[in-house]
PDB file of C-alpha atoms in Angstrom:
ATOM      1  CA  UNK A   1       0.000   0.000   0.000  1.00 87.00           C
ATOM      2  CA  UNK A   2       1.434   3.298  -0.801  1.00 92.00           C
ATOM      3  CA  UNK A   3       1.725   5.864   1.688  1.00 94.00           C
ATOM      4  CA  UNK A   4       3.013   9.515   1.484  1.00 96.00           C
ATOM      5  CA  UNK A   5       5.060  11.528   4.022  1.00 97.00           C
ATOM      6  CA  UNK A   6       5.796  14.887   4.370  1.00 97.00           C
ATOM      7  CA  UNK A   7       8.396  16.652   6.500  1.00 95.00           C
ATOM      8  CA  UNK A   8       8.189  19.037   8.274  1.00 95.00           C
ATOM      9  CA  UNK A   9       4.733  19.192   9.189  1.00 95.00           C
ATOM     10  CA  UNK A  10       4.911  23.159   9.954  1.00 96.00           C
ATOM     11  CA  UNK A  11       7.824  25.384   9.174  1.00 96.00           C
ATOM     12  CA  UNK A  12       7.965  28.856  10.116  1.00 97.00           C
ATOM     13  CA  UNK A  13      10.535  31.221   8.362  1.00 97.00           C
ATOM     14  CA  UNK A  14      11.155  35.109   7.971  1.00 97.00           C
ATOM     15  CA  UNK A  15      10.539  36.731   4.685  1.00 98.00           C
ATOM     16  CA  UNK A  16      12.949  36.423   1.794  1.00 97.00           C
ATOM     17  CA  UNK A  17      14.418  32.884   3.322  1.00 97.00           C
ATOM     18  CA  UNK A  18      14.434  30.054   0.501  1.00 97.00           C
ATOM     19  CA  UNK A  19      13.157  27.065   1.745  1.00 96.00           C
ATOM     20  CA  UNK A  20      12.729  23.262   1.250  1.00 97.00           C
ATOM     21  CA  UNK A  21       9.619  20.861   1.937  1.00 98.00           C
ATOM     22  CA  UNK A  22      10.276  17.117   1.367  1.00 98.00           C
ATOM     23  CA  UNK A  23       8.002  14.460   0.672  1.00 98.00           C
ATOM     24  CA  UNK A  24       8.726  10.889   0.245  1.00 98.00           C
ATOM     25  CA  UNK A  25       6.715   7.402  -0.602  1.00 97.00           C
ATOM     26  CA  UNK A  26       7.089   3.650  -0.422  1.00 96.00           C
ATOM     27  CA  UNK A  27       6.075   2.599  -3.879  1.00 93.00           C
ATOM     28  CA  UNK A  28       8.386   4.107  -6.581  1.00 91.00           C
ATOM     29  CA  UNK A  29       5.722   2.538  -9.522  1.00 90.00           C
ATOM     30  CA  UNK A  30       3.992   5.396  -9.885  1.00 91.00           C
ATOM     31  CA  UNK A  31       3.235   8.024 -12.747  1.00 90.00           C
ATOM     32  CA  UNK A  32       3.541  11.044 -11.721  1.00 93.00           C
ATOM     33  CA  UNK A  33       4.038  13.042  -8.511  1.00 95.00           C
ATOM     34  CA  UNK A  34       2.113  16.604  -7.656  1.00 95.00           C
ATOM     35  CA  UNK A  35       3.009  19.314  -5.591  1.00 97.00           C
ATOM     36  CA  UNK A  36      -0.240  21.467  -4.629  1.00 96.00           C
ATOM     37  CA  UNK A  37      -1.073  24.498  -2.607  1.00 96.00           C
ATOM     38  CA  UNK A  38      -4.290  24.571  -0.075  1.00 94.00           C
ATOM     39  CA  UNK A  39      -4.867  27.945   1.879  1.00 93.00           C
ATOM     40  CA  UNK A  40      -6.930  27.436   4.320  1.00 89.00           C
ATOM     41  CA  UNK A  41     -10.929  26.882   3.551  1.00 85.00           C
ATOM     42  CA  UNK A  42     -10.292  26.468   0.184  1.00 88.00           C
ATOM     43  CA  UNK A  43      -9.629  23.809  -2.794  1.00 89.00           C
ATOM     44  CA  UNK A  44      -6.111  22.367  -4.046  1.00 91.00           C
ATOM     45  CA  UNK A  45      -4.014  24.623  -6.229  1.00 92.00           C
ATOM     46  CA  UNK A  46      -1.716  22.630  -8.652  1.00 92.00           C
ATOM     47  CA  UNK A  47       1.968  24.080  -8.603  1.00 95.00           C
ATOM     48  CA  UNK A  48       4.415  21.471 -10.701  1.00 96.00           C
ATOM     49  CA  UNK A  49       3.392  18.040 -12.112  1.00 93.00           C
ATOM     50  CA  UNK A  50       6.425  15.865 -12.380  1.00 95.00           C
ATOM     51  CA  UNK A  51       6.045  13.119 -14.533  1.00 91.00           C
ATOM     52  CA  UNK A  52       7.683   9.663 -13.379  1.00 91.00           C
ATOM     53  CA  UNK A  53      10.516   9.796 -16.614  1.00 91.00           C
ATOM     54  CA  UNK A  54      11.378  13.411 -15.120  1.00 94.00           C
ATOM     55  CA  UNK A  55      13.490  14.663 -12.725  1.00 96.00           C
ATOM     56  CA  UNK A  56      12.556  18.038 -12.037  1.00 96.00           C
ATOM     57  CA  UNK A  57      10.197  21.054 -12.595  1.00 96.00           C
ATOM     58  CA  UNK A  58      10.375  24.562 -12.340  1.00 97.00           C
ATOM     59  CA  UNK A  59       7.698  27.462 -12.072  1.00 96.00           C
ATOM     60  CA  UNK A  60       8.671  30.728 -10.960  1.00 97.00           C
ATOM     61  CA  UNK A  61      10.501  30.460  -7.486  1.00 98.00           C
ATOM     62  CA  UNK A  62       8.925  27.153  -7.105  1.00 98.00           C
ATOM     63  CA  UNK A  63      11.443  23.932  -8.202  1.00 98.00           C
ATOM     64  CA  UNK A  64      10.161  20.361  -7.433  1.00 98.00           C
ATOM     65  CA  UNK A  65      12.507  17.441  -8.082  1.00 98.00           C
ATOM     66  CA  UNK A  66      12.148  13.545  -8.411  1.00 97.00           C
ATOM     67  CA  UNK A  67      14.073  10.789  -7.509  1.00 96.00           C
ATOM     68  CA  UNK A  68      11.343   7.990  -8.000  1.00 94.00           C
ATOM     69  CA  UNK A  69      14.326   4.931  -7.273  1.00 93.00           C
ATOM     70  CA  UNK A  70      14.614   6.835  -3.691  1.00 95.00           C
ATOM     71  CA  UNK A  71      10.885   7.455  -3.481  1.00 96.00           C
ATOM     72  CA  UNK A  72      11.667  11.130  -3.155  1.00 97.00           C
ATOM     73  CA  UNK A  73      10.593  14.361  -3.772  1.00 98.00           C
ATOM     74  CA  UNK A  74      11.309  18.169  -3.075  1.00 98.00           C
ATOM     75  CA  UNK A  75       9.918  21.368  -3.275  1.00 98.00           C
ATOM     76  CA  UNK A  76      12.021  24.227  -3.594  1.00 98.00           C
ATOM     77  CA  UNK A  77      10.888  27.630  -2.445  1.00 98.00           C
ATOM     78  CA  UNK A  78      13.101  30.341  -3.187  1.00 98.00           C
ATOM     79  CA  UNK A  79      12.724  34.188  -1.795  1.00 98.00           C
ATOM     80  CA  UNK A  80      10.049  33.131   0.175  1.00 98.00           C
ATOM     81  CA  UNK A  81       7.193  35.724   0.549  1.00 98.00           C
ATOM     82  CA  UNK A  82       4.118  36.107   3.069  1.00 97.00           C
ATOM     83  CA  UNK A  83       1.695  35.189   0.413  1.00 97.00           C
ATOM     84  CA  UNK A  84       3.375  31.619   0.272  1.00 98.00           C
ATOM     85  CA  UNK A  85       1.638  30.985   3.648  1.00 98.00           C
ATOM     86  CA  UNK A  86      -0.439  27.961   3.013  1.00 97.00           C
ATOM     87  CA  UNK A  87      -0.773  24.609   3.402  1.00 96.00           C
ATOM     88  CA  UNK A  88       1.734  22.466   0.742  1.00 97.00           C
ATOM     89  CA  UNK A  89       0.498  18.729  -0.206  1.00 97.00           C
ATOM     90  CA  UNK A  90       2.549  16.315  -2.711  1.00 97.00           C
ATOM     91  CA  UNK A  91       0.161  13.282  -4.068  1.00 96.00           C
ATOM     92  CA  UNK A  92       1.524  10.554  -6.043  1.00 95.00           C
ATOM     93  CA  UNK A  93      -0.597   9.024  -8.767  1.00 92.00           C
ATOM     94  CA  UNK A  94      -0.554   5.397  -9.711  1.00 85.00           C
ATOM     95  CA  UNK A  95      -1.721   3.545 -12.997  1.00 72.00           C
ATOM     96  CA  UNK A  96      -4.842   2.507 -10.654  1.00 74.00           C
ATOM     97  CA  UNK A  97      -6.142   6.100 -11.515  1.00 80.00           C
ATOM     98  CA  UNK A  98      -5.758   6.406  -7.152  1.00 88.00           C
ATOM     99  CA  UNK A  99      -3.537   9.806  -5.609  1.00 93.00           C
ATOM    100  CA  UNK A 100      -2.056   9.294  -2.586  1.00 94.00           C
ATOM    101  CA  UNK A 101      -1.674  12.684  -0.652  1.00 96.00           C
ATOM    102  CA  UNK A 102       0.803  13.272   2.199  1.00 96.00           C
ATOM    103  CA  UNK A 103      -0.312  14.454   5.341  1.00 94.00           C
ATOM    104  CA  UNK A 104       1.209  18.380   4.260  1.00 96.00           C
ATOM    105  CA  UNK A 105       3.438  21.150   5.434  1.00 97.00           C
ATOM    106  CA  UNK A 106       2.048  24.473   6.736  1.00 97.00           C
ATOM    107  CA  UNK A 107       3.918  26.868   5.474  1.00 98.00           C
ATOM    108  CA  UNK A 108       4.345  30.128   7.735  1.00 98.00           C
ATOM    109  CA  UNK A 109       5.928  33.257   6.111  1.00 98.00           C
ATOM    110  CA  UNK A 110       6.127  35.655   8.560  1.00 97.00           C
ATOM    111  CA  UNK A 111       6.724  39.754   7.128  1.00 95.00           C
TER     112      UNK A 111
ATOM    113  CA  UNK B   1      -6.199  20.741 -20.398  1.00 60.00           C
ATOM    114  CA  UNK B   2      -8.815  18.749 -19.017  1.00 64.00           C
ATOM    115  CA  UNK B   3     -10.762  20.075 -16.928  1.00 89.00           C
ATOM    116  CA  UNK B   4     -13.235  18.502 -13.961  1.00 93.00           C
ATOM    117  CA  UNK B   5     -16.440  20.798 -12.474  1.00 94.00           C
ATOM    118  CA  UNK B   6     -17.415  20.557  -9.211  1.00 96.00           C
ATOM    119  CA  UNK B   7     -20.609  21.644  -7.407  1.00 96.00           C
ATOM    120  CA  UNK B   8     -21.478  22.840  -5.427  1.00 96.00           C
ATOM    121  CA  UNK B   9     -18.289  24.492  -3.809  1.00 94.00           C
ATOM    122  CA  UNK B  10     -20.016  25.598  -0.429  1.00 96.00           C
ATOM    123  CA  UNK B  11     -23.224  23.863   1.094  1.00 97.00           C
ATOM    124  CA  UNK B  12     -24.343  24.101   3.926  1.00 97.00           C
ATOM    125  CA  UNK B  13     -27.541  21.847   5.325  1.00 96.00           C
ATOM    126  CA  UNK B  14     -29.721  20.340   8.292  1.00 97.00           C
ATOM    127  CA  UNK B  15     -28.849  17.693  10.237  1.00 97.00           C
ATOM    128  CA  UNK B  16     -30.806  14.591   9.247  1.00 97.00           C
ATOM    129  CA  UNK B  17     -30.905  16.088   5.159  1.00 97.00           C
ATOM    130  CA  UNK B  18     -29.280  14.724   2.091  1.00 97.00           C
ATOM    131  CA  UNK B  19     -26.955  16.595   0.222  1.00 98.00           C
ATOM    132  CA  UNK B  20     -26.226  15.745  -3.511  1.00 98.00           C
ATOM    133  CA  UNK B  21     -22.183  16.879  -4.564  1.00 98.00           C
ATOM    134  CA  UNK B  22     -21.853  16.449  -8.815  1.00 97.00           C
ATOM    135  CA  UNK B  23     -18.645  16.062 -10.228  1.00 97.00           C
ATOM    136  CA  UNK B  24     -18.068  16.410 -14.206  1.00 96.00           C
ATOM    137  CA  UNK B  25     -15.536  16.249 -16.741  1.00 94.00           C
ATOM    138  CA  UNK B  26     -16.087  18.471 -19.009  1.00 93.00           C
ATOM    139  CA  UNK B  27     -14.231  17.542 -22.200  1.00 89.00           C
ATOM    140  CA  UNK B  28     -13.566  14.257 -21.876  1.00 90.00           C
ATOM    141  CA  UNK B  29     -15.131  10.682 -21.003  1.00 91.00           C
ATOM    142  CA  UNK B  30     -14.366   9.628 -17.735  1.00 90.00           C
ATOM    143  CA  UNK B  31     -15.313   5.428 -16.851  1.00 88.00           C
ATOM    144  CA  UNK B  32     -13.694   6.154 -13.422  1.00 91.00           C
ATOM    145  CA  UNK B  33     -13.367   9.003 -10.822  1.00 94.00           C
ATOM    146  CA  UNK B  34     -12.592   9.199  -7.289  1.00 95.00           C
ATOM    147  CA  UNK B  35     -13.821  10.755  -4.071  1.00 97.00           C
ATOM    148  CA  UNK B  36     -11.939  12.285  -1.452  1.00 97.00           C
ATOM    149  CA  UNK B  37     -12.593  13.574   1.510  1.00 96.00           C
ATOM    150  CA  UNK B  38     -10.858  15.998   4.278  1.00 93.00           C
ATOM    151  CA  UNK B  39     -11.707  16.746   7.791  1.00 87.00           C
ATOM    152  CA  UNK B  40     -10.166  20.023   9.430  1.00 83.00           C
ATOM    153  CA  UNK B  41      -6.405  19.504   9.568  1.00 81.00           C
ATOM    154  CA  UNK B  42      -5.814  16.134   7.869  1.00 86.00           C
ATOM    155  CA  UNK B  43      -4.932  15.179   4.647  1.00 88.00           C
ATOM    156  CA  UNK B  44      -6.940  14.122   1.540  1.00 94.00           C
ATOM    157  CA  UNK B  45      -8.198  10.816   1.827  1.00 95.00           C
ATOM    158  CA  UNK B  46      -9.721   8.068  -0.435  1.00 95.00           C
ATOM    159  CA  UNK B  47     -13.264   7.497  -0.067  1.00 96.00           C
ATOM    160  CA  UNK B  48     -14.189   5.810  -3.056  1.00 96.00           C
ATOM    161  CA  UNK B  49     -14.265   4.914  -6.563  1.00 94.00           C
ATOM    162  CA  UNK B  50     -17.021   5.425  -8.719  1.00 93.00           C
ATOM    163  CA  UNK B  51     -17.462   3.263 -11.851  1.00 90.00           C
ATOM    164  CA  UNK B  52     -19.300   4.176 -14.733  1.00 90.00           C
ATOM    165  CA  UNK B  53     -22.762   2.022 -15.036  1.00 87.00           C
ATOM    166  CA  UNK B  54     -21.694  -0.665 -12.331  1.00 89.00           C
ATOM    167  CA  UNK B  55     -21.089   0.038  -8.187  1.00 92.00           C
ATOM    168  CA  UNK B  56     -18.877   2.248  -6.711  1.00 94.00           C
ATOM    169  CA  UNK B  57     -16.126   0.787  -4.953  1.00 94.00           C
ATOM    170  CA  UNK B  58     -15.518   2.157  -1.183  1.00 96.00           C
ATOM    171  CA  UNK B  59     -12.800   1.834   0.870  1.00 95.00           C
ATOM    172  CA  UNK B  60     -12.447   0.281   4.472  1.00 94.00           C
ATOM    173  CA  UNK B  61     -14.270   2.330   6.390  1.00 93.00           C
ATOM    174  CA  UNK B  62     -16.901   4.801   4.464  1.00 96.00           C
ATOM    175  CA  UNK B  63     -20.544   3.666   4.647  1.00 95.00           C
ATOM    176  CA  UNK B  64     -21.664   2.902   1.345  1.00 94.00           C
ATOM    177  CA  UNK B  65     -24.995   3.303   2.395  1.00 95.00           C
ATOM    178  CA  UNK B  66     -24.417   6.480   3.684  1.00 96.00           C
ATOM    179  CA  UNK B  67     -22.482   8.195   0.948  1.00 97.00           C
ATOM    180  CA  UNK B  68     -24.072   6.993  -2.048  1.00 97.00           C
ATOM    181  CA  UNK B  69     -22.287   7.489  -5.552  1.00 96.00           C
ATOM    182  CA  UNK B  70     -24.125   7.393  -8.652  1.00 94.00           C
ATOM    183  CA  UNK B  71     -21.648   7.135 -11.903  1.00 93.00           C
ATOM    184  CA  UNK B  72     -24.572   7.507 -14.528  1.00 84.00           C
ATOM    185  CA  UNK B  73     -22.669   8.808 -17.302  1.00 92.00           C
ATOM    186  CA  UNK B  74     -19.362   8.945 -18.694  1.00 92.00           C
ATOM    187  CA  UNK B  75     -18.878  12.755 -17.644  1.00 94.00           C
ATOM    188  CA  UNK B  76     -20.972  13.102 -14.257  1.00 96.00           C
ATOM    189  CA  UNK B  77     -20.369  11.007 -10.833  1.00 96.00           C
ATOM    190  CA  UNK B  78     -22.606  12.343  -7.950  1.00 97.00           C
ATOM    191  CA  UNK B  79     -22.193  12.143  -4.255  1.00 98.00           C
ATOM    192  CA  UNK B  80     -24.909  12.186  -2.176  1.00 98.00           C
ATOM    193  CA  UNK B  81     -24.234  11.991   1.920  1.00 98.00           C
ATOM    194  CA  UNK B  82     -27.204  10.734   3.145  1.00 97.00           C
ATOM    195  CA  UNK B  83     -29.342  11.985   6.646  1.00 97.00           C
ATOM    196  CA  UNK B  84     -25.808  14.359   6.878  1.00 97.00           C
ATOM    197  CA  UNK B  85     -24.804  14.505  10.491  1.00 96.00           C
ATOM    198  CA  UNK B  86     -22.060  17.222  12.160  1.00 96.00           C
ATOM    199  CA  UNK B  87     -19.793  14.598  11.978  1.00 95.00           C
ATOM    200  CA  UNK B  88     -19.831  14.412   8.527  1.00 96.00           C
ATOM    201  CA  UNK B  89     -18.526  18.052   7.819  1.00 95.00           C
ATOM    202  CA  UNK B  90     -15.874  18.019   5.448  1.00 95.00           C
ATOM    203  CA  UNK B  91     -13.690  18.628   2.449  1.00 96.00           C
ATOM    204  CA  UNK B  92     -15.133  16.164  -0.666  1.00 97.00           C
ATOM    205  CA  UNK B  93     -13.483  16.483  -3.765  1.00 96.00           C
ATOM    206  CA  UNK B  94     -13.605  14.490  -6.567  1.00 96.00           C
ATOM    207  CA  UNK B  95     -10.827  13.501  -9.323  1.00 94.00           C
ATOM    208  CA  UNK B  96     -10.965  11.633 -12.710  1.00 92.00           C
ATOM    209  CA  UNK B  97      -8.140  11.118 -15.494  1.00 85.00           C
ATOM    210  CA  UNK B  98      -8.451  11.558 -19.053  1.00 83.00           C
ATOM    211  CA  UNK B  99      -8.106   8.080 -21.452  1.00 79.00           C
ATOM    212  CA  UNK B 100      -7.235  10.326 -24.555  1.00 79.00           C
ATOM    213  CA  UNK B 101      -3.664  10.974 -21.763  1.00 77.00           C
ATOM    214  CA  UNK B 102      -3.529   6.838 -21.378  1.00 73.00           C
ATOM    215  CA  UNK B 103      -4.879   8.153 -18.342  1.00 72.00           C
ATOM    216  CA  UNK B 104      -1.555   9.454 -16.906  1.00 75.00           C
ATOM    217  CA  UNK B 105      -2.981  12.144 -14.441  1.00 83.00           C
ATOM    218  CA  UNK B 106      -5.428  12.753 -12.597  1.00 88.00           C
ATOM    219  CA  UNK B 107      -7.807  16.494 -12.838  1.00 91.00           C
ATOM    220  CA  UNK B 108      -9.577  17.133  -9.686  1.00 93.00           C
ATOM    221  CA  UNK B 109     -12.569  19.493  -8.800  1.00 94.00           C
ATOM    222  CA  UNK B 110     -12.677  22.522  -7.405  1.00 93.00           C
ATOM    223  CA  UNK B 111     -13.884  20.900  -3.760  1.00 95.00           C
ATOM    224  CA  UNK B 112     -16.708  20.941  -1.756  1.00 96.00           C
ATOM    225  CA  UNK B 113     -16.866  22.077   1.618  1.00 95.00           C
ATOM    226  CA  UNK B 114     -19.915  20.721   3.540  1.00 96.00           C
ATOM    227  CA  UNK B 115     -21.612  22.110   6.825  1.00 96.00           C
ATOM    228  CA  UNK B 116     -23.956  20.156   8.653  1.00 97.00           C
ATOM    229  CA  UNK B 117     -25.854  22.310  11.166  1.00 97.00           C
TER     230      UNK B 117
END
């Protein structure tokens, strides 16, 4: 059974830091991996699809790698900024058409 | 990109009432999608899968009788928590993958988030 961590759970850093969430899973057959953003009330925001042949992705300040043989994956935030507060989830997506989401990081940018 | 509709985003209800979430894909066929759900603070969880013109499979734990999924179509699964108790306040959100992609990600809604009063 597959099953998604995430580390840390919070994280609380000034403005301007850059900053790294981790997530990591059993099963490395999967087909992609998904980083997405939740503020709080609200729905799931996709950042970065990685695809299981890749081994990174970029948008903006945001940078997600893959190592799928380590069951791996990172987030990179760079110049972090108060409106990054939120809730960060990874989900990894198997050929069974299932996600798996990790328990998430809160995310605390503080001005 | 594909694209999957969710209503409605907020509802909030009775105790004892039924409340009916729809989930759609809009351009594409979809045999399967998937409920989630998420109480305050946790994570996404699996509820169920919902099979086009045969029963919805649930997972260990969720009352099919209680959240009943109708897959009627090939772009509409429907969700309907039944005599909705406090308890039963949540996050639902529903995903479903595109064949026309060999069905190599999955598209979720926008969410629900249910009240029960």
């Amino acid at each position: 059974k597959q099953e998604v961590t995430q580390i840390p759970a919070a994280l609380s850093v000034p403005e301007g830091e850059n900053l790294v969430l981790n997530c990591s899973f059993t099963d490395s057959a999967i087909y992609n991996l998904q980083w997405f953003r939740q503020d709080p009330g609200k729905g799931l925001t996709s950042l970065l699809l990685i695809q299981s042949s890749q081994r990174e992705q970029t948008s903006g300040r945001l940078n997600a790698s893959l190592d799928k043989s380590s069951g791996r994956s990172t987030l990179y935030i760079a110049a972090s900024q108060p409106g990054d507060s939120a809730t960060y989830l990874c989900a990894v997506y198997t050929n069974a058409g299932k996600s798996t989401f990790g328990d998430g990081t809160t995310l605390t940018v503080k001005p | 990109g594909a694209v999957v509709s969710q209503h409605p985003s907020r509802v909030i209800c009775k105790s004892g009432t039924s409340v009916k979430i729809e989930c759609r894909s809009l351009d594409f066929q979809a045999t399967t999608m998937f409920w989630y759900r998420q109480f305050p603070k946790q994570s996404l969880m699996l509820m169920a899968t919902s099979n086009e013109g045969s029963k919805a499979t649930y997972e260990q734990g969720v009352e099919k009788d209680k959240f009943l999924i109708n897959h009627a179509s090939l772009t509409l699964s429907t969700l309907t928590v039944t005599s909705a108790h406090p308890e039963d306040s949540s996050f639902y959100i529903c995903s479903a993958s595109d064949p026309r992609q060999m069905n190599t990600e999955a598209f979720f809604g926008q969410g629900t988030r249910l009240t029960v009063v």
